[in-house]
Coordinates of C-alpha atoms and ligand atoms in Angstrom, one line a residue:
X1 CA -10.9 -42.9 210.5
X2 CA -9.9 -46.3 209.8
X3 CA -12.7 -48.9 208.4
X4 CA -12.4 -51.5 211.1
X5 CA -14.8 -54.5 210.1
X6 CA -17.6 -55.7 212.6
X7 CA -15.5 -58.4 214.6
X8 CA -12.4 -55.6 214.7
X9 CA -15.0 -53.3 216.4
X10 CA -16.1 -55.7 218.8
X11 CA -13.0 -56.5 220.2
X12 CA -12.2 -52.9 220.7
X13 CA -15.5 -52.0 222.4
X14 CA -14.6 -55.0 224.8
X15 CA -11.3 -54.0 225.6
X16 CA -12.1 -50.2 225.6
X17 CA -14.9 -51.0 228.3
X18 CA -12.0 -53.6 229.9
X19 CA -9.8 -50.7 230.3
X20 CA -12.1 -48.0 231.9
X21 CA -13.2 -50.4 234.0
X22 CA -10.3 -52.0 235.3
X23 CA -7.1 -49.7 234.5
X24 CA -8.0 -46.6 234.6
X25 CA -8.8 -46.5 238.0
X26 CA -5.9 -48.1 239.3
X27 CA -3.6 -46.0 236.6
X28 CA -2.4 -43.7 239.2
X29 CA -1.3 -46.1 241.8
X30 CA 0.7 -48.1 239.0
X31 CA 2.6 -45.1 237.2
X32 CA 3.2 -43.3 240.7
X33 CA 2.6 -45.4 243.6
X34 CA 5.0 -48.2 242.5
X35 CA 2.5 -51.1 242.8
X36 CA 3.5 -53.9 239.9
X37 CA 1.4 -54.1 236.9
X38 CA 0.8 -57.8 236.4
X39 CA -1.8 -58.5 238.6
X40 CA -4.1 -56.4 236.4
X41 CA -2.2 -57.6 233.3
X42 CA -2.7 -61.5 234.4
X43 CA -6.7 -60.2 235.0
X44 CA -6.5 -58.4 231.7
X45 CA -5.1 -62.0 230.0
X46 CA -7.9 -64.5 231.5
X47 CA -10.6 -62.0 231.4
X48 CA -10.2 -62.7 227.0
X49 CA -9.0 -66.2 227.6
X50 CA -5.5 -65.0 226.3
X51 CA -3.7 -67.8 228.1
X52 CA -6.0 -70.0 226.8
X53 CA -4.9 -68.8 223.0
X54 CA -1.4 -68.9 224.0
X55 CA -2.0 -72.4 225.6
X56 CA -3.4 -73.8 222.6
X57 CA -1.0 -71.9 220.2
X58 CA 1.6 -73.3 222.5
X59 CA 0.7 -77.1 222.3
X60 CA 0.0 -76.5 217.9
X61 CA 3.8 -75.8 217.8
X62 CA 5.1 -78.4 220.5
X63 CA 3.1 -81.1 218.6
X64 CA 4.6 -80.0 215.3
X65 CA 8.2 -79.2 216.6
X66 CA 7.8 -83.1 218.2
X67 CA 6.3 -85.0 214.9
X68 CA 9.2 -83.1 213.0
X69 CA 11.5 -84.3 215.4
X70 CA 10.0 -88.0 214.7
X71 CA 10.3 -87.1 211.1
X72 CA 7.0 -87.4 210.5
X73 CA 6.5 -84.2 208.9
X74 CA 8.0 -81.5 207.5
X75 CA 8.4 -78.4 210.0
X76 CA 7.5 -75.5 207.7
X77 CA 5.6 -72.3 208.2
X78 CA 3.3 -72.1 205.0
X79 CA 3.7 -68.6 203.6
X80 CA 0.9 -67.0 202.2
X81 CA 1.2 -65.3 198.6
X82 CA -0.2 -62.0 198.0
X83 CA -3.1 -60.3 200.0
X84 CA -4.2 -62.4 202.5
X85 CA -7.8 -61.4 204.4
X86 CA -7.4 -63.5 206.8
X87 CA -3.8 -62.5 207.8
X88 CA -4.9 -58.9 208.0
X89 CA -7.9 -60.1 210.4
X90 CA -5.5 -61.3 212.8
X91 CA -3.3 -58.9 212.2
X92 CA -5.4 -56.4 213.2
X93 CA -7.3 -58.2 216.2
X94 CA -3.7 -58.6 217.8
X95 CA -2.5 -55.0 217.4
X96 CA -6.2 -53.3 218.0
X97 CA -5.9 -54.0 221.8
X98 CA -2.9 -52.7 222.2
X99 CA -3.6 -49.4 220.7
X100 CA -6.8 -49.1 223.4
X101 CA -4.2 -49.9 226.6
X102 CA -1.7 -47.9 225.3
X103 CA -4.4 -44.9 224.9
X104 CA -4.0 -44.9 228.7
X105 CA -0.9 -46.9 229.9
X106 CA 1.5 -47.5 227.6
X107 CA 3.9 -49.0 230.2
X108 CA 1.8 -51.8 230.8
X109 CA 1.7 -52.6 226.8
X110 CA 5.8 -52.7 227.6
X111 CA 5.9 -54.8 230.6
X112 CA 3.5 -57.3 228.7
X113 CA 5.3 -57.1 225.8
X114 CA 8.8 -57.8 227.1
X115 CA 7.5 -60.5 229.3
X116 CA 5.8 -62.6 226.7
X117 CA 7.2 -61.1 223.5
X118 CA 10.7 -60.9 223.9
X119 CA 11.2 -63.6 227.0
X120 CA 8.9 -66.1 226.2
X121 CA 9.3 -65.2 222.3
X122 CA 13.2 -65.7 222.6
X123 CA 12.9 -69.1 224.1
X124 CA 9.7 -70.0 221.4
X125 CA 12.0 -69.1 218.4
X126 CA 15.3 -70.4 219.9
X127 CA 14.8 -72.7 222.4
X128 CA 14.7 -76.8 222.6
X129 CA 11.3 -78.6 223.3
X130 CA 12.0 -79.2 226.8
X131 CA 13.7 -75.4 227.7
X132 CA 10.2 -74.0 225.9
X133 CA 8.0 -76.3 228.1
X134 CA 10.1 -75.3 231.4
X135 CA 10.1 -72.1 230.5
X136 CA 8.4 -70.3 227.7
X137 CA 5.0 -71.5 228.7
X138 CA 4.6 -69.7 232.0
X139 CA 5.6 -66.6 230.1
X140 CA 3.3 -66.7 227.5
X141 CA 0.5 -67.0 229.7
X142 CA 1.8 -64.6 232.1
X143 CA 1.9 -67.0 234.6
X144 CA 5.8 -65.8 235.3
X145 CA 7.5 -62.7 234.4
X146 CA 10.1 -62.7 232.0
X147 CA 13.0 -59.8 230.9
X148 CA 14.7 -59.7 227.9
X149 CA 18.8 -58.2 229.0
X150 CA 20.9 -57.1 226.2
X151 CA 21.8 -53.4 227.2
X152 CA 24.7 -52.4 229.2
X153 CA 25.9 -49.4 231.3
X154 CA 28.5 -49.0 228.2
X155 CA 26.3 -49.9 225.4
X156 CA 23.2 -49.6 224.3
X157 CA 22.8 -48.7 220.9
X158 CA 26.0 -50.4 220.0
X159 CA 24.6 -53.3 221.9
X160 CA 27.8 -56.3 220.8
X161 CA 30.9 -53.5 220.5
X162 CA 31.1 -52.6 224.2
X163 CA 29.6 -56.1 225.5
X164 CA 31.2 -56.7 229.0
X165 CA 29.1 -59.3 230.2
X166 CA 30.5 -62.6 229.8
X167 CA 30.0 -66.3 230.0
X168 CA 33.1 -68.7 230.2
X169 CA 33.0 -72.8 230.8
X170 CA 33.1 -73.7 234.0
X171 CA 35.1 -77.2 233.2
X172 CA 32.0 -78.8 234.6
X173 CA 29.9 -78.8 231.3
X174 CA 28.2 -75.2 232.8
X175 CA 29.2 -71.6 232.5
X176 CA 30.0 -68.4 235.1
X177 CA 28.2 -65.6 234.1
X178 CA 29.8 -62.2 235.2
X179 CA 29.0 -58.5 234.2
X180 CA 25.3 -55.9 234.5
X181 CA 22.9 -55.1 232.7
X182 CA 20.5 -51.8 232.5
X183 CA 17.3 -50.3 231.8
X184 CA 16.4 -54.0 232.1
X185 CA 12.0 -54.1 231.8
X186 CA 10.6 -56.1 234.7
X187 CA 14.0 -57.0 235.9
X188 CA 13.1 -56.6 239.3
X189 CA 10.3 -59.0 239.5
X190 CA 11.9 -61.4 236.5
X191 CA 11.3 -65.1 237.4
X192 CA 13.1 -65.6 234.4
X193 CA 15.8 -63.6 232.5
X194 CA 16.7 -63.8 228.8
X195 CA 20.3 -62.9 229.2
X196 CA 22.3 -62.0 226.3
X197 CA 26.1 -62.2 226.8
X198 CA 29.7 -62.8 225.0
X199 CA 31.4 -66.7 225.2
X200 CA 34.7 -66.0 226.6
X201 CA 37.0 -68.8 225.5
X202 CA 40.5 -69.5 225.7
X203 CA 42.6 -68.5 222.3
X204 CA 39.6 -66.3 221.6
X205 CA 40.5 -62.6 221.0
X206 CA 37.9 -60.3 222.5
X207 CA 36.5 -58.7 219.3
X208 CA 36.2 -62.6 218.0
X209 CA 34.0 -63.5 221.1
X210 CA 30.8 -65.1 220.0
X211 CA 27.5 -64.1 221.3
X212 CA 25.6 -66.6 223.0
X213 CA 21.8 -66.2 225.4
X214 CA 20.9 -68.4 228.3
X215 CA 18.0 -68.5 230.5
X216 CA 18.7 -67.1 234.2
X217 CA 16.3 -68.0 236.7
X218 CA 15.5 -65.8 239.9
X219 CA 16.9 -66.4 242.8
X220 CA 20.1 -68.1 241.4
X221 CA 22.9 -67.6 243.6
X222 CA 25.5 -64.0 242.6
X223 CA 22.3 -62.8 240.4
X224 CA 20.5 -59.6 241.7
X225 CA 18.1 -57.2 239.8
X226 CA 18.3 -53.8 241.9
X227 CA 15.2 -51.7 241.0
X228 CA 16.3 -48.0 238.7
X229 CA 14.8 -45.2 240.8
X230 CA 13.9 -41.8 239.4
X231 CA 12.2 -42.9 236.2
X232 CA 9.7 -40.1 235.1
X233 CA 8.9 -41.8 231.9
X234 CA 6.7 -45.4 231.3
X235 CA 6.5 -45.9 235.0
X236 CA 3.8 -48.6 234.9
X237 CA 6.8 -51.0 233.4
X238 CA 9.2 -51.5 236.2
X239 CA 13.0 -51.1 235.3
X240 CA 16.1 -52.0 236.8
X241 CA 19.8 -54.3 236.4
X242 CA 21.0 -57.1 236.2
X243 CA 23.6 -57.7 238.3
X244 CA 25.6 -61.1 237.6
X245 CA 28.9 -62.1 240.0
X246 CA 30.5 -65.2 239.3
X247 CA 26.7 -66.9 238.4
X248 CA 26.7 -70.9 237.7
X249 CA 24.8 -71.5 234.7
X250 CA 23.8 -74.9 233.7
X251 CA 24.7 -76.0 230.3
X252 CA 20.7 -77.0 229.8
X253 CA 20.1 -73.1 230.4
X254 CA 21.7 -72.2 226.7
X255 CA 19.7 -71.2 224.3
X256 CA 21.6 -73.2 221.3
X257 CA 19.3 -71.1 218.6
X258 CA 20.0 -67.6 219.6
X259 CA 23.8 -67.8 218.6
X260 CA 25.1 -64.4 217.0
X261 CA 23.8 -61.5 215.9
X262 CA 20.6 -62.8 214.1
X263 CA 19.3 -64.3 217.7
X264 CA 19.1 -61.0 219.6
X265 CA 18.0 -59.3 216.2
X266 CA 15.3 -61.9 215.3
X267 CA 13.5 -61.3 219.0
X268 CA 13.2 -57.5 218.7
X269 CA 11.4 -57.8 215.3
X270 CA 8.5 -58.3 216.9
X271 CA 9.0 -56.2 219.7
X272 CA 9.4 -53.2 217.6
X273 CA 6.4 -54.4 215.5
X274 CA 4.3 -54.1 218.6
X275 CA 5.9 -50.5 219.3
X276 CA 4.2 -49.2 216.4
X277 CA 1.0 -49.8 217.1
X278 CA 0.8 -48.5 220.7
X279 CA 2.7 -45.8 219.9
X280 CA -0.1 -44.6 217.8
X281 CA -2.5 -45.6 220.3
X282 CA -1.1 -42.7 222.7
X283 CA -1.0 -40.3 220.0
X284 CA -4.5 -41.1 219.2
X285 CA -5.3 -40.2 223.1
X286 CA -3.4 -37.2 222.9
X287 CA -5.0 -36.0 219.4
X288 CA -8.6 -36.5 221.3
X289 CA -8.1 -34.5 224.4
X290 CA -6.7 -31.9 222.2
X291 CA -9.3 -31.6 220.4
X292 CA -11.9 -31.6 223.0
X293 CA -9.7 -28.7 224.7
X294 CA -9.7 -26.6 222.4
X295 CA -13.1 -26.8 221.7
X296 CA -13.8 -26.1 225.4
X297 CA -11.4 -23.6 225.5
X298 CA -12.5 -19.8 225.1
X299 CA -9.3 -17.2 224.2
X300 CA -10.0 -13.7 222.5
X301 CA -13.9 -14.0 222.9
X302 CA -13.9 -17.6 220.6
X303 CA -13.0 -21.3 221.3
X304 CA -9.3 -22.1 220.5
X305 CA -10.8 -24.8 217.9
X306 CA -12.3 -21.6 216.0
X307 CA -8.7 -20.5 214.7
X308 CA -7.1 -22.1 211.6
X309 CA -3.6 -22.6 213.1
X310 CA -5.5 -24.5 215.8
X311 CA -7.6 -26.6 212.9
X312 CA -4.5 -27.1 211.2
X313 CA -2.4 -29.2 213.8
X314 CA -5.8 -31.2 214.4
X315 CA -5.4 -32.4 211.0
X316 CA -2.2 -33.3 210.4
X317 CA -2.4 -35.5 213.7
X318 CA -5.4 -36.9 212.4
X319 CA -3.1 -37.5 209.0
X320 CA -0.4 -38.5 210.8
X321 CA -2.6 -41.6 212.9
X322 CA -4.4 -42.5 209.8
X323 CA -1.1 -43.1 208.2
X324 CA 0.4 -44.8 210.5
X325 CA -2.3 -47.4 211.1
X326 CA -2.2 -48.2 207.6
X327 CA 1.0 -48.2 207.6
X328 CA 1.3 -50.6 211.2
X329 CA -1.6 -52.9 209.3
X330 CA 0.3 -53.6 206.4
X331 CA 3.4 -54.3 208.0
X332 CA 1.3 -56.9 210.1
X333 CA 0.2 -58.3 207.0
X334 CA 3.7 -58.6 206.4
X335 CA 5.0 -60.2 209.1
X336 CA 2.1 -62.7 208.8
X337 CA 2.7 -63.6 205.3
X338 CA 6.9 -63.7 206.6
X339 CA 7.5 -61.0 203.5
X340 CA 8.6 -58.2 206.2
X341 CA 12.0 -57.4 206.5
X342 CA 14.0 -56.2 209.1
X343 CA 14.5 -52.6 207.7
X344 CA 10.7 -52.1 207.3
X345 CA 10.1 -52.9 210.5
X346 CA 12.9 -49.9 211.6
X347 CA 11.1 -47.7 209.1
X348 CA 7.7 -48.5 210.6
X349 CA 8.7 -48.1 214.0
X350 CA 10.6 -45.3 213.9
X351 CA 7.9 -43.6 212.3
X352 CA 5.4 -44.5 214.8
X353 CA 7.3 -43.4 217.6
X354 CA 8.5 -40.1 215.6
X355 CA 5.1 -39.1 214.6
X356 CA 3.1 -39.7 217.9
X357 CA 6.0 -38.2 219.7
X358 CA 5.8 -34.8 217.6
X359 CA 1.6 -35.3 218.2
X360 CA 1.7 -35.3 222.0
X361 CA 4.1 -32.2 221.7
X362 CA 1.8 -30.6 219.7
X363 CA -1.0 -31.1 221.9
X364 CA 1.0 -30.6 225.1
X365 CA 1.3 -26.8 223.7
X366 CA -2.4 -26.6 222.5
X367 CA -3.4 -27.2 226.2
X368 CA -1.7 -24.6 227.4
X369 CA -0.5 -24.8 231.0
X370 CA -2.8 -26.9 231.7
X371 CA -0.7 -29.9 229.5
X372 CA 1.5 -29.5 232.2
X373 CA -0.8 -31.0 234.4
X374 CA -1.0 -34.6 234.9
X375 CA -5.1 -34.4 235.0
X376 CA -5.3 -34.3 231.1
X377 CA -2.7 -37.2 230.4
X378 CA -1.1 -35.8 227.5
X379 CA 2.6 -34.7 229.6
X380 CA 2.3 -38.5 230.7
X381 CA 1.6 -39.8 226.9
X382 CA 4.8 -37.4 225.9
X383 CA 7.1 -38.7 228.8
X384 CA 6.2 -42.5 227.8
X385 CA 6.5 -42.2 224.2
X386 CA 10.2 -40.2 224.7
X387 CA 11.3 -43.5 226.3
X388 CA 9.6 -45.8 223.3
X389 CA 11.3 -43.5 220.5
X390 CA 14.4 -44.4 222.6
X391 CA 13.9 -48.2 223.2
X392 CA 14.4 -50.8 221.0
X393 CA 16.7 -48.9 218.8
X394 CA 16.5 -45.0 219.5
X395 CA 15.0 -42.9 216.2
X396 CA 18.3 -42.1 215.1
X397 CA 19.5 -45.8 215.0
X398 CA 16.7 -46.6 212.9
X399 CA 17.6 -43.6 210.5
X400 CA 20.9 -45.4 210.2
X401 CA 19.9 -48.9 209.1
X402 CA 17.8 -47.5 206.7
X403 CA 20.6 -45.5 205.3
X404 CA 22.5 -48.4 205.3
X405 CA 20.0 -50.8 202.9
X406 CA 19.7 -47.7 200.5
X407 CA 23.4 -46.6 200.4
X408 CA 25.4 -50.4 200.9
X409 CA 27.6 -47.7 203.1
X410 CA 27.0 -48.8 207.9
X411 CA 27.0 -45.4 209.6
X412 CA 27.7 -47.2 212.5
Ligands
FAD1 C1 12.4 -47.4 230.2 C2 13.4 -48.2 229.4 C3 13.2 -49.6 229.3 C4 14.2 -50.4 228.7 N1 14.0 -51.7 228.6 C5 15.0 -52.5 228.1 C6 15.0 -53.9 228.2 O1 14.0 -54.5 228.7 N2 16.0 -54.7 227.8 C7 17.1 -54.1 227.3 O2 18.1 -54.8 226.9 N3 17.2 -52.7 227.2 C8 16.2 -51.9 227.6 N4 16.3 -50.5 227.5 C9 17.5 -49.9 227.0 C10 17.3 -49.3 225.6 O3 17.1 -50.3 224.6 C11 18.5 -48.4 225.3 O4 18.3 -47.2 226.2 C12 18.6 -47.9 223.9 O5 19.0 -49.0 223.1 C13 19.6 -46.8 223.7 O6 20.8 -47.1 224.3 P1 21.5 -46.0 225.3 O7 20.5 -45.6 226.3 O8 22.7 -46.6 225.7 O9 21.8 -44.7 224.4 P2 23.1 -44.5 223.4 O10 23.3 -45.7 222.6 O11 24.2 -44.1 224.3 O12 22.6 -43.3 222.5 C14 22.5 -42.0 223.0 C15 22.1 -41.1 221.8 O13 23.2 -41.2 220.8 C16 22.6 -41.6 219.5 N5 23.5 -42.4 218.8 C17 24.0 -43.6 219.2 N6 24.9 -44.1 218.3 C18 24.8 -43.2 217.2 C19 25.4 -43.2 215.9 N7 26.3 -44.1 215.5 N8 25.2 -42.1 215.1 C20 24.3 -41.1 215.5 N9 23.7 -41.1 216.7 C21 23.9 -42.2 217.6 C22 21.3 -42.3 219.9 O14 20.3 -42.2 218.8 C23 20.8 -41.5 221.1 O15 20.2 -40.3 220.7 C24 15.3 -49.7 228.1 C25 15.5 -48.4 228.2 C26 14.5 -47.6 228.8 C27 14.7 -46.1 228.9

């Protein structure tokens, strides 16, 4: 379906055999038997010398971030004009394993991702030298587990309006952190938390409040992170609050780039980016054990595959997943050439999470009762990808900030 070059195919044959070997036996005990995903995930990481990568990628920036600081050079990203092979290499050899764990476990792709994307990407992008050694590092290589904490009982898709948490000065050149946070990924085992708050300062009027981010370590005192109970959907990614009472933050623990909306925004580009791709890789596991069902499956004397309306819904998943690939490659070739932009990420992701969410209802319904069962995957594939077309900006949402770019006229 899509012409993945020799080296792309390699990689997915040795994550694919990675995967059966290692996660798909122990799937069950992570989605229902509450046991934490990182051990496999940290297995997962040294097994393809990912922390290595991230090591070395690490030290490339540190050593550029430090000579720029010297002056010696000039810290620039070069951006690549026009179609760049080996952009869309990488690009694809990042976003190919994804799609294979996500053909199974999608919540580990999350817990990952939030851990090293959005925690240790938040402190990468808008941290100080020493604050990314301290802290970003451990993340990146999995190491430590990071959360990212921006949503609240009272908002979530209007993440700043209904803000509660807050930070004020403590007089002492630190800051009391008070309020909770929700539906916070990996919260409960969080060695570090990327904590997105308002500044509450004197003479300040409430709606004026600036938005600031600090770094909250476990353990410090007036911070718990209470597990959420009763999830049905993306189990293998823990989820719970944050609960902050009157916590003393160090002044050293501000992130000084992530001021305003742009830092919060910035981090979740990325995030959602990701989102595409596995997204697709659980509609692509849903699209296959339809298939194979309803060529197994014998109604009015002929298999279920033998019937056009059958044949038809094959084929437009098949379209839709083709598509969408395509569509996830090129926005990587974007993003690694810096020409995406925000909205095309929401359009991208959106239609990822649309598309393979309408795919695992259709073959939810072409397996009869038996999608109901849990032994064919596909009701777990549609709970998980409910919760990713809600995440990181619900479908909606996104339908909104694309309204926005072609009309000049917010929604919201
Ligand atoms: C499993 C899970 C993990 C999560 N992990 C994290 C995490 O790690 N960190 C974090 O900070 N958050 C996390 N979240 C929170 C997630 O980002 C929010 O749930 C999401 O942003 C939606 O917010 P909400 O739930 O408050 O829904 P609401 O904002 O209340 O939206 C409810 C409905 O109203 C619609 N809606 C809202 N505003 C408008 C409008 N103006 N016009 C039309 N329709 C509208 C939405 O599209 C949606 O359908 C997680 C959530 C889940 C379920």
């Amino acid at each position: 379906m899509i012409e993945w070059s020799e080296s792309q195919r390699m990689i997915q044959k040795m994550v694919r055999d990675f995967v059966e070997k290692e996660i798909v036996p122990q799937i069950d005990a992570i989605e229902y038997e509450g046991v934490p995903p990182y051990d496999i995930l940290r297995k997962m990481i040294k097994t393809f010398g990912m922390d290595a990568m991230a090591k070395m990628e690490f030290d490339k920036q540190i050593a550029r971030e430090e000579a720029a600081a010297r002056g010696e050079v000039k810290e620039k990203k070069e951006r690549a004009e026009g179609f760049n092979a080996m952009a869309a290499e990488e690009a694809a050899m990042r976003m190919i394993p994804i799609i294979e764990i996500c053909r199974h476990a999608q919540g580990l792709v999350t817990a990952m991702g939030v851990s090293v994307g959005l925690g240790g990407g938040a402190i990468m992008s808008k941290g100080t030298i020493e604050q990314k050694k301290r802290w970003a590092l451990p993340l990146l290589t999995l190491e430590k587990v990071g959360a990212w904490a921006i949503s609240e009982p009272n908002s979530g898709s209007d993440a700043f309006g209904q803000m509660k948490t807050l930070a004020k000065r403590d007089g002492k050149g630190g800051y009391i952190i008070t309020g909770a946070k929700t539906w916070i990924t990996n919260g409960p085992y969080a060695d570090t938390i990327v904590l997105i708050c308002k500044l509450d300062e004197e003479g300040v009027a409430p709606e004026q409040r600036k938005i600031v981010s600090f770094i909250l370590d476990k353990g410090m005192p007036g911070l718990s992170a209470p597990v959420i109970h009763g999830k049905v959907g993306l189990r293998a990614a823990i989820t719970g609050e944050i609960v902050m009472d009157q916590v003393l933050v160090p002044e050293e623990n501000l992130l000084p780039g992530a001021q305003g909306l742009k830092g919060p925004f910035g981090c979740l580009n990325n995030a959602r980016f990701g989102i595409c791709w596995g997204a697709l890789g659980a509609a692509e596991a849903c699209w296959h054990t339809a298939r194979q069902y309803v060529i197994d499956r014998k109604q009015f004397d002929k298999p279920l595959a033998a019937n056009q309306l059958v044949q038809k819904k094959l084929a437009d998943m098949q379209t839709e997943i083709t598509l969408g690939i395509q569509g996830a490659l090129r926005l990587g070739r974007m993003m690694d050439d810096g020409s995406a932009t925000p909205e095309i990420v929401s359009l991208m992701k959106r239609n990822s999470c649309g598309k393979a969410l309408d795919i695992a209802r259709s073959a939810r319904d072409m397996l009869g009762g038996n999608g109901i069962s849990d032994d064919f995957g596909v009701i777990r594939h549609l709970v998980n990808l409910e919760v990713v077309n809600t995440y990181e900006g619900t479908h909606d949402v996104h339908a909104l900030i694309l309204g926005r770019a072609q009309t000049g006229i917010s929604a919201f």
